[in-house]
CSV table of C-alpha atoms in Angstrom, one decimal:
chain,number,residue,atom,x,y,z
A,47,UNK,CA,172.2,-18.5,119.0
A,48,UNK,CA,175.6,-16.5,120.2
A,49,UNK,CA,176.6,-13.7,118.1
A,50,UNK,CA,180.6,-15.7,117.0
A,51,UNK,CA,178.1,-18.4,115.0
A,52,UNK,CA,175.9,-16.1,113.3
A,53,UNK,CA,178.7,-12.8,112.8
A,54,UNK,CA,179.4,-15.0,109.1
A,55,UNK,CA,175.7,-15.3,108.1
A,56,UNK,CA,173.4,-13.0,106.0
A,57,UNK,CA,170.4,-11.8,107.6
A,58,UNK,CA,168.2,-14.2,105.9
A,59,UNK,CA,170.1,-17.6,106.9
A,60,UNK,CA,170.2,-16.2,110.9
A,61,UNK,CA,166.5,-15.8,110.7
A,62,UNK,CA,166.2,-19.4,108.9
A,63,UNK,CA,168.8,-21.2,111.5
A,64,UNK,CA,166.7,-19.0,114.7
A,65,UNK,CA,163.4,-20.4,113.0
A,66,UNK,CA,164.3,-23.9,113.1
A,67,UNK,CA,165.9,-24.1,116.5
A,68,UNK,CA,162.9,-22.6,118.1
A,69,UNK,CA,160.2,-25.2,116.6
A,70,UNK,CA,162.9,-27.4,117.8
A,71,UNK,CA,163.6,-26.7,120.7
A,72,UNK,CA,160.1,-25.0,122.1
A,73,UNK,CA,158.6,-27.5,125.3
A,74,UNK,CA,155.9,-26.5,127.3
A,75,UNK,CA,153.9,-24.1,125.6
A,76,UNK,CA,151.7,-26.6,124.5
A,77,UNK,CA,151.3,-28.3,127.3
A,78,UNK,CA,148.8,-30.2,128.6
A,79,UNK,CA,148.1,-28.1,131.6
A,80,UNK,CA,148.5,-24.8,129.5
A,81,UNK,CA,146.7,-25.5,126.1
A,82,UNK,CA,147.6,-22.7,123.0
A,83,UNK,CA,144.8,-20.7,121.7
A,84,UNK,CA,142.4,-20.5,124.5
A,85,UNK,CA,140.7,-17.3,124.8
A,86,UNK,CA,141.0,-15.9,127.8
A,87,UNK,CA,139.6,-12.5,127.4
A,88,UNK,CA,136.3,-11.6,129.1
A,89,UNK,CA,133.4,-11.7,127.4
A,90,UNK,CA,129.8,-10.2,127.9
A,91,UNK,CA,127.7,-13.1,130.1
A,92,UNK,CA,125.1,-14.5,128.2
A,93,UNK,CA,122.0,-16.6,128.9
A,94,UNK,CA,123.1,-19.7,128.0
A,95,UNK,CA,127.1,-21.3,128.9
A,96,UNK,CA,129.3,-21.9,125.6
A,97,UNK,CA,130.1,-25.1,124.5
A,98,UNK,CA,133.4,-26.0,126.6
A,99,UNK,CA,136.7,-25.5,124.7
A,100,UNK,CA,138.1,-28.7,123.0
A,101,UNK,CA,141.5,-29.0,124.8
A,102,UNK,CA,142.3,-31.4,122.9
A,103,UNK,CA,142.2,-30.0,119.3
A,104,UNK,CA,143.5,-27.0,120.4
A,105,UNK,CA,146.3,-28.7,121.6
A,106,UNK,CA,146.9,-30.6,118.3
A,107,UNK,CA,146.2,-27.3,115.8
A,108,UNK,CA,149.4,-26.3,117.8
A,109,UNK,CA,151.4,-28.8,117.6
A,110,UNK,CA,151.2,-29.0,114.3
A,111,UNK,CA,152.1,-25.1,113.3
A,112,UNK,CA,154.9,-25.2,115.4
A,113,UNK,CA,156.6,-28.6,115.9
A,114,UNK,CA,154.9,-30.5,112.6
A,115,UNK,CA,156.9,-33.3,112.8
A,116,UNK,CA,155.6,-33.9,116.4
A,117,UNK,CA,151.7,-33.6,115.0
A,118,UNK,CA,152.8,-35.9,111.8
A,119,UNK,CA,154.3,-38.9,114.2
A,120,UNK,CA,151.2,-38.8,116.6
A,121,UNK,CA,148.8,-39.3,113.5
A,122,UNK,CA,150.5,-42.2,112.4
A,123,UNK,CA,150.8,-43.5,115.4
A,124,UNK,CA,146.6,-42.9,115.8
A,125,UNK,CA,145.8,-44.3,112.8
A,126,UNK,CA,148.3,-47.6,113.6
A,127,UNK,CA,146.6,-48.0,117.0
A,128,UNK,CA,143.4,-47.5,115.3
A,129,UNK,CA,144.3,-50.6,112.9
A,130,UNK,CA,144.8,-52.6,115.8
A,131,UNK,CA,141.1,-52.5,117.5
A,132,UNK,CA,138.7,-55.2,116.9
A,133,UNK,CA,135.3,-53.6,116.4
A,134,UNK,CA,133.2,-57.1,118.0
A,135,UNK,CA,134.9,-56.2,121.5
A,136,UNK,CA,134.1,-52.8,121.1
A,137,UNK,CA,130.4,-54.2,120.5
A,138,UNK,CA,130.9,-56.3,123.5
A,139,UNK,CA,131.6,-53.1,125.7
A,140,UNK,CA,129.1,-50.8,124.2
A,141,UNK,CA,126.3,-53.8,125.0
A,142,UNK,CA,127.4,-54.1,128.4
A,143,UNK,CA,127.0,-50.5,128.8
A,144,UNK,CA,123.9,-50.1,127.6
A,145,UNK,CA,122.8,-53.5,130.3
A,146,UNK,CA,124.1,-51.1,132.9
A,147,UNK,CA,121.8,-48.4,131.4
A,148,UNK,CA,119.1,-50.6,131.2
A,149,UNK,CA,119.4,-52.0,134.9
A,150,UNK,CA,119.5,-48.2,136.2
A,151,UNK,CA,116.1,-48.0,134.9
A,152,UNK,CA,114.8,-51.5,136.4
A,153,UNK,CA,114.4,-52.8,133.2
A,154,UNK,CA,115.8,-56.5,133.4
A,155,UNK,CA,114.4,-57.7,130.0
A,156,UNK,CA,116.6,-55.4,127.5
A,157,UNK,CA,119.6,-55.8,130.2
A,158,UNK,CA,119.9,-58.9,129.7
A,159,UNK,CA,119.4,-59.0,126.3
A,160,UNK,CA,122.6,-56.9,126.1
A,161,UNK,CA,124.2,-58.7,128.2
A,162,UNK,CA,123.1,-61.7,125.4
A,163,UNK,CA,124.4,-59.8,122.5
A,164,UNK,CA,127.7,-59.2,124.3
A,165,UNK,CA,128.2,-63.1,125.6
A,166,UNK,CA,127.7,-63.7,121.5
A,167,UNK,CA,130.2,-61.2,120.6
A,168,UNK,CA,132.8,-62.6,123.3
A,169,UNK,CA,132.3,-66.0,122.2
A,170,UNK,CA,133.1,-65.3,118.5
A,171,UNK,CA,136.4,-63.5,120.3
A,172,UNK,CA,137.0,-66.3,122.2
A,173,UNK,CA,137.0,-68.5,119.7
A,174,UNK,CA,138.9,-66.3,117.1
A,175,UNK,CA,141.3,-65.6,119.3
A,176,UNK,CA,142.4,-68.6,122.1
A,177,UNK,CA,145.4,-67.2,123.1
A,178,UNK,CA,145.0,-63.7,123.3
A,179,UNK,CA,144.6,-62.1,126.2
A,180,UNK,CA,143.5,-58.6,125.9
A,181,UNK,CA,142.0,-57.3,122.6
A,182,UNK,CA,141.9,-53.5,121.9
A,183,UNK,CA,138.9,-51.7,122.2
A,184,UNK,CA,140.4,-47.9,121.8
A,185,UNK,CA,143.3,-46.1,121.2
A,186,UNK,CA,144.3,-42.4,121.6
A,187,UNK,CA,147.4,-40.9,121.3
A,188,UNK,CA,148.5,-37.5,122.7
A,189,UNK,CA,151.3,-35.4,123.3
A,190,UNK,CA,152.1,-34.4,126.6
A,191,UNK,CA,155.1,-32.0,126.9
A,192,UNK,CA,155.0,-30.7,130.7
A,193,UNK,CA,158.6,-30.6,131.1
A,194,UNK,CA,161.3,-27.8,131.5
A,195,UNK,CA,163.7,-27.3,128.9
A,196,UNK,CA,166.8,-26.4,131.4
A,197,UNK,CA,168.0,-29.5,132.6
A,198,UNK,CA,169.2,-28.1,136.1
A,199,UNK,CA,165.4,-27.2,136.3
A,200,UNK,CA,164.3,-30.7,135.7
A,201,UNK,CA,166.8,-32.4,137.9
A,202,UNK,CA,165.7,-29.7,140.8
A,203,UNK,CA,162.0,-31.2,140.2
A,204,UNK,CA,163.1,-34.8,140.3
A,205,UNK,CA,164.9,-34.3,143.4
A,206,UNK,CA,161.6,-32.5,145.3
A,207,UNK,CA,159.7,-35.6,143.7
A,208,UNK,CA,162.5,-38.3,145.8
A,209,UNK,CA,162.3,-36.5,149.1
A,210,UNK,CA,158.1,-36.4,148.5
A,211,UNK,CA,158.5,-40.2,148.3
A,212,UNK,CA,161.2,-40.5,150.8
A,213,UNK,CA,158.2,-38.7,153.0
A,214,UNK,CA,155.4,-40.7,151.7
A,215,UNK,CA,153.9,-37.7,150.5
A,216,UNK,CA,152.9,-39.5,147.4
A,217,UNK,CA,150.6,-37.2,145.9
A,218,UNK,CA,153.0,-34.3,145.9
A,219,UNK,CA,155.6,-36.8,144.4
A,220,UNK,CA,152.9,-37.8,141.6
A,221,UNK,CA,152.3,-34.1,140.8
A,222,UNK,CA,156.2,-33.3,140.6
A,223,UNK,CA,156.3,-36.5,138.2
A,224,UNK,CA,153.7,-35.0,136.3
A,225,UNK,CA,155.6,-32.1,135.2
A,226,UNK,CA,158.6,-33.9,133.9
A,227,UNK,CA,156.9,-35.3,131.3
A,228,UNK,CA,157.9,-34.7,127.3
A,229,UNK,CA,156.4,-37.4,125.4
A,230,UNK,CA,154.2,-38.9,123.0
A,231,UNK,CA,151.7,-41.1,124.8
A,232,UNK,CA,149.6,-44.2,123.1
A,233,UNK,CA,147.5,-45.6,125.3
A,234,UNK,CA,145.7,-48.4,124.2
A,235,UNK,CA,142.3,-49.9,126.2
A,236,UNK,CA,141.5,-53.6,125.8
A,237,UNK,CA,138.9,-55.9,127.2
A,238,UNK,CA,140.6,-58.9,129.2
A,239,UNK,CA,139.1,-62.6,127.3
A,240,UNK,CA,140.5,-63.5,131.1
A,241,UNK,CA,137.9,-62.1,133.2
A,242,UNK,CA,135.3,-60.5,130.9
A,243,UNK,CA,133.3,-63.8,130.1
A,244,UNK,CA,132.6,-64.9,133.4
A,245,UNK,CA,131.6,-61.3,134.9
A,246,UNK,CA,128.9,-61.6,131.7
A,247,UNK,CA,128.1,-64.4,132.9
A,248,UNK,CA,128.3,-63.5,136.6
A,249,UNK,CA,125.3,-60.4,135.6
A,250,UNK,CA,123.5,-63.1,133.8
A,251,UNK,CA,122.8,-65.4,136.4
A,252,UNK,CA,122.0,-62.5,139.3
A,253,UNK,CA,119.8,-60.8,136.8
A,254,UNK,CA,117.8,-64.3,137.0
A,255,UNK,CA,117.9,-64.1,140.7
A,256,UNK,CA,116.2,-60.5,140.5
A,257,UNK,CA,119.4,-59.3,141.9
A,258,UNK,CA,119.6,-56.1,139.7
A,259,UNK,CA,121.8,-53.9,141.7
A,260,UNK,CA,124.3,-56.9,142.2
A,261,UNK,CA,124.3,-58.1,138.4
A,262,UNK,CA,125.1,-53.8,137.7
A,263,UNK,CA,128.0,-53.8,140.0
A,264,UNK,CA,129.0,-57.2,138.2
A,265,UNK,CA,129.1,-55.0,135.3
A,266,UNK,CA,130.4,-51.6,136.1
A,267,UNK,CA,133.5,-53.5,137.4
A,268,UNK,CA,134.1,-55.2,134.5
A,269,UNK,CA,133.5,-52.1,132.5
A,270,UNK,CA,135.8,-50.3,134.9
A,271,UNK,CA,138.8,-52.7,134.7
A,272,UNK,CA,139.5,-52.7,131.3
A,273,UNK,CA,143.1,-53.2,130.6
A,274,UNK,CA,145.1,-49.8,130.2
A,275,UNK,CA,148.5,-50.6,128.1
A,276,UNK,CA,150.3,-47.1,127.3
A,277,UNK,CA,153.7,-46.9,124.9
A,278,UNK,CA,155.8,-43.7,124.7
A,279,UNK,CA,157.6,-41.8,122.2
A,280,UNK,CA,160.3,-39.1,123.9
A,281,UNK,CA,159.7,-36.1,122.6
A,282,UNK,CA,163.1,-35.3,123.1
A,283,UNK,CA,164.6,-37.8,120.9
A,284,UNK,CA,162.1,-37.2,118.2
A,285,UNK,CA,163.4,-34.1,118.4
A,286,UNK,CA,166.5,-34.4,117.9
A,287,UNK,CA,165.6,-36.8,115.0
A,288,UNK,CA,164.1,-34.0,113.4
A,289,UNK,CA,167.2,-31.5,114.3
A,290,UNK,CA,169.4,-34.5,113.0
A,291,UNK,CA,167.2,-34.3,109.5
A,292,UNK,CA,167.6,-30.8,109.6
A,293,UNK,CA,171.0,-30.8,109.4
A,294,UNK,CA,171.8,-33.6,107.0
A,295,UNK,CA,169.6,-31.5,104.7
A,296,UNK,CA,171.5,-28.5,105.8
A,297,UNK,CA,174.5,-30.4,105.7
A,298,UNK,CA,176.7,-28.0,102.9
A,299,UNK,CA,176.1,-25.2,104.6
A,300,UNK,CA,178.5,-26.2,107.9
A,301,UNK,CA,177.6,-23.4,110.4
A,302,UNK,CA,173.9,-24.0,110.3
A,303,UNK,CA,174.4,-27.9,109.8
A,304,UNK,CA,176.6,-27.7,113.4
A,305,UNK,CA,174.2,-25.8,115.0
A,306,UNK,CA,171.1,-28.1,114.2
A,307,UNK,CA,173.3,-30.9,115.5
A,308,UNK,CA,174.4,-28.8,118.6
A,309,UNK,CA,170.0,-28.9,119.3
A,310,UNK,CA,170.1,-32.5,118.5
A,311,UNK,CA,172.8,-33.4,121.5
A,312,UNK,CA,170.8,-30.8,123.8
A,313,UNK,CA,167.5,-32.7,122.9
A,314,UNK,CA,169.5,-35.8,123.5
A,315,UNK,CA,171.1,-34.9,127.1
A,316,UNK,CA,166.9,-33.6,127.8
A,317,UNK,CA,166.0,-36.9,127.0
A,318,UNK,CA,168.3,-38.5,129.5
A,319,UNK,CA,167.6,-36.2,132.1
A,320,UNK,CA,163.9,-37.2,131.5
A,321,UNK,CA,164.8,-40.8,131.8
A,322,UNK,CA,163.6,-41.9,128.4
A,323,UNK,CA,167.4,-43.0,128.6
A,324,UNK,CA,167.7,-45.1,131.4
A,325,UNK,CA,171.2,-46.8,129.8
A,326,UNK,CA,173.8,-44.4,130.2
A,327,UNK,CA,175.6,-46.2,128.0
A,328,UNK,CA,173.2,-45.9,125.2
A,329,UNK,CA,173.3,-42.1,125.9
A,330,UNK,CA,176.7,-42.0,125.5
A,331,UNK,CA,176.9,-44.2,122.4
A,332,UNK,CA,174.3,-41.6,121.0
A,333,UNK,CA,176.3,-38.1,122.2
A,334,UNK,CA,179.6,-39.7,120.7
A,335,UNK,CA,177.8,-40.2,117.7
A,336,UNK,CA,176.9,-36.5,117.5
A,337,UNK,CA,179.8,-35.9,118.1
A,338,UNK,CA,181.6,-38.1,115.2
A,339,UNK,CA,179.2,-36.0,112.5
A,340,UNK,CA,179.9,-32.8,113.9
A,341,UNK,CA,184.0,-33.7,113.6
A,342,UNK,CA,183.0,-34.8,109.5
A,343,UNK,CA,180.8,-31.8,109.0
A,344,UNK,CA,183.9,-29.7,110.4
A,345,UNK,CA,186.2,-31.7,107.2
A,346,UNK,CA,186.2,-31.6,103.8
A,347,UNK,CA,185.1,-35.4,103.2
A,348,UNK,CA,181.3,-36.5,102.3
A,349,UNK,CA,179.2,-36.9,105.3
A,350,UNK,CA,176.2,-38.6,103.8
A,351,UNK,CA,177.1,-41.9,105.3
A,352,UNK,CA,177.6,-40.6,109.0
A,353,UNK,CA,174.4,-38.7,109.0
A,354,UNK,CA,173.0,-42.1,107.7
A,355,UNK,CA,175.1,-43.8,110.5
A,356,UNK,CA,173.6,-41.3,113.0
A,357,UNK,CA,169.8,-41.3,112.2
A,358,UNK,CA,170.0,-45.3,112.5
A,359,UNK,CA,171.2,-45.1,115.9
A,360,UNK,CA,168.5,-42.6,116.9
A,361,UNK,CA,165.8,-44.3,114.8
A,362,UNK,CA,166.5,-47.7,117.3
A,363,UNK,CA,166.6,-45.7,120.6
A,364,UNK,CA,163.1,-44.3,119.4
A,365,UNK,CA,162.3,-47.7,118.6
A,366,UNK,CA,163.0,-49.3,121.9
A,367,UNK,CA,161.4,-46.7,123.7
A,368,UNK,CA,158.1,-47.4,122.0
A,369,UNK,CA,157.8,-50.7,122.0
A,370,UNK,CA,158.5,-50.7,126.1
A,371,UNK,CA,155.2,-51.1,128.3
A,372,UNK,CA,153.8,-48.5,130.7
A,373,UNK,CA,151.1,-50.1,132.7
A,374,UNK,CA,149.2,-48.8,135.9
């Protein structure tokens, strides 16, 4: 914050306004490639190794002192994808693991009876479900915020990832790529009713033949192309969402009110730069909006309706941008 926008402030709104920018604004510290809160002090060696460190959680106890809002939209979204998994396919891929198990240890009779259990459970999906293609079989959802928060910085990275591809030098592209990214991922793993049947019944019938290893390749390829469907949330825009909130809360107090919306058009131009907002046009629809709110907050009229104006827009980017599909 400059010193002209805080000179009119007590100490105690500065430290308020500095405190909500920063949890605003704050990318890449918990990133996926630099988790918070791992120890990384050396210890004593002992006897036996410790138990590896649960990225993961770590990772999510961060999120949600920091950025909260971040950590609340992921669990919903983890326990909507959750809602959506039908627990007979998951049945269907746990048996056919276990006939792979089974066949590693040249035991055909209990492979095949889990390959039995699983044909029953595909059948009841079959039938339940005729013209469905792919039922869920898990969900996870997970924030991965990689990306710079300078947008000259990020534009410098997408141009080394062009001349990579321009070069073919597609795994240096892939790894540029992967540090532009500031989102919120669900990914969603389903078994395809397409293909799955027959490759049970594929392992059957070579099982019969004695053909173990055969009928276990059958199944580790089915197992292996499950279908992987992921839907993103920029963390950008949900971002400024929150910035947006901020300020309509904030909004009789004008200096902080402008300055929460100043972080929502950064987090807006971010997301853009990302290309989370591939229509310029919708960009510029949403910066103009800013814009309109910041004019009111600057007046003396009530500004309810434009903030209510405002967080409508952003609520349907957000809602376009998840509902897109990411597949491999």
């Amino acid at each position: 914050m400059n010193n002209e926008t805080g000179s009119n402030l007590s100490p105690t709104k500065v430290e308020f306004i500095v405190f909500i920018v920063l949890c605003l604004l704050v990318s890449g510290g918990c990133s996926s490639n630099k988790p918070n809160g791992v120890n990384t002090a050396t210890e004593t060696p002992k006897t036996s190794s410790p138990p590896a460190p649960d990225f993961q959680k770590q990772h999510e106890q961060a999120e949600g002192q920091l950025r909260p809002q971040v950590e609340a939209e992921r669990q919903k979204n983890q326990k909507e994808a959750e809602q959506t998994l039908d627990q007979d396919a998951i049945v269907a891929v746990e048996q056919t693991d276990d006939a792979i198990k089974s066949i590693a240890k040249n035991n055909k009779a209990d492979a095949m009876a889990s390959i039995e259990r699983a044909t029953g459970k595909i059948n009841i999906l079959l039938a339940r479900n005729p013209a469905t293609a792919l039922i869920p079989v898990h969900a996870e959802v997970v924030v991965i915020d990689a990306a710079p928060a300078d947008v000259k910085a990020i534009d410098q990275i997408v141009q080394r990832a062009t001349d990579a591809v321009k070069q073919r030098n597609l795994p240096a592209a892939r790894i540029l790529l992967a540090s532009v990214v500031s989102e919120l991922r669900i990914r969603t793993t389903s078994l395809p009713l397409g293909t799955y049947p027959a490759a049970l019944q594929q392992a059957a019938r070579l099982l019969d033949q004695g053909k173990n290893q055969d009928a276990g390749d059958v199944l580790l390829t089915a197992v292996n192309t499950l279908v992987t469907v992921d839907h993103v949330i920029p963390l950008p825009l949900l971002l400024a969402q929150a910035a947006i909130d901020a300020a309509n809360s904030h909004r009789q107090d004008k200096e902080m009110a402008l300055t929460l919306l100043q972080t929502a058009k950064t987090e807006a131009d971010r997301s853009r730069h990302l290309g989370y907002l591939g229509d310029e046009s919708e960009y510029k629809a949403l910066d103009q909006e800013i814009a309109s709110v910041e004019t009111a907050v600057k007046g003396k009229s009530d500004t309810s309706s434009v903030f209510a104006q405002l967080r409508d827009r952003i609520t349907g980017v957000l809602k376009r941008a998840k509902e897109e599909e990411h597949r491999g």
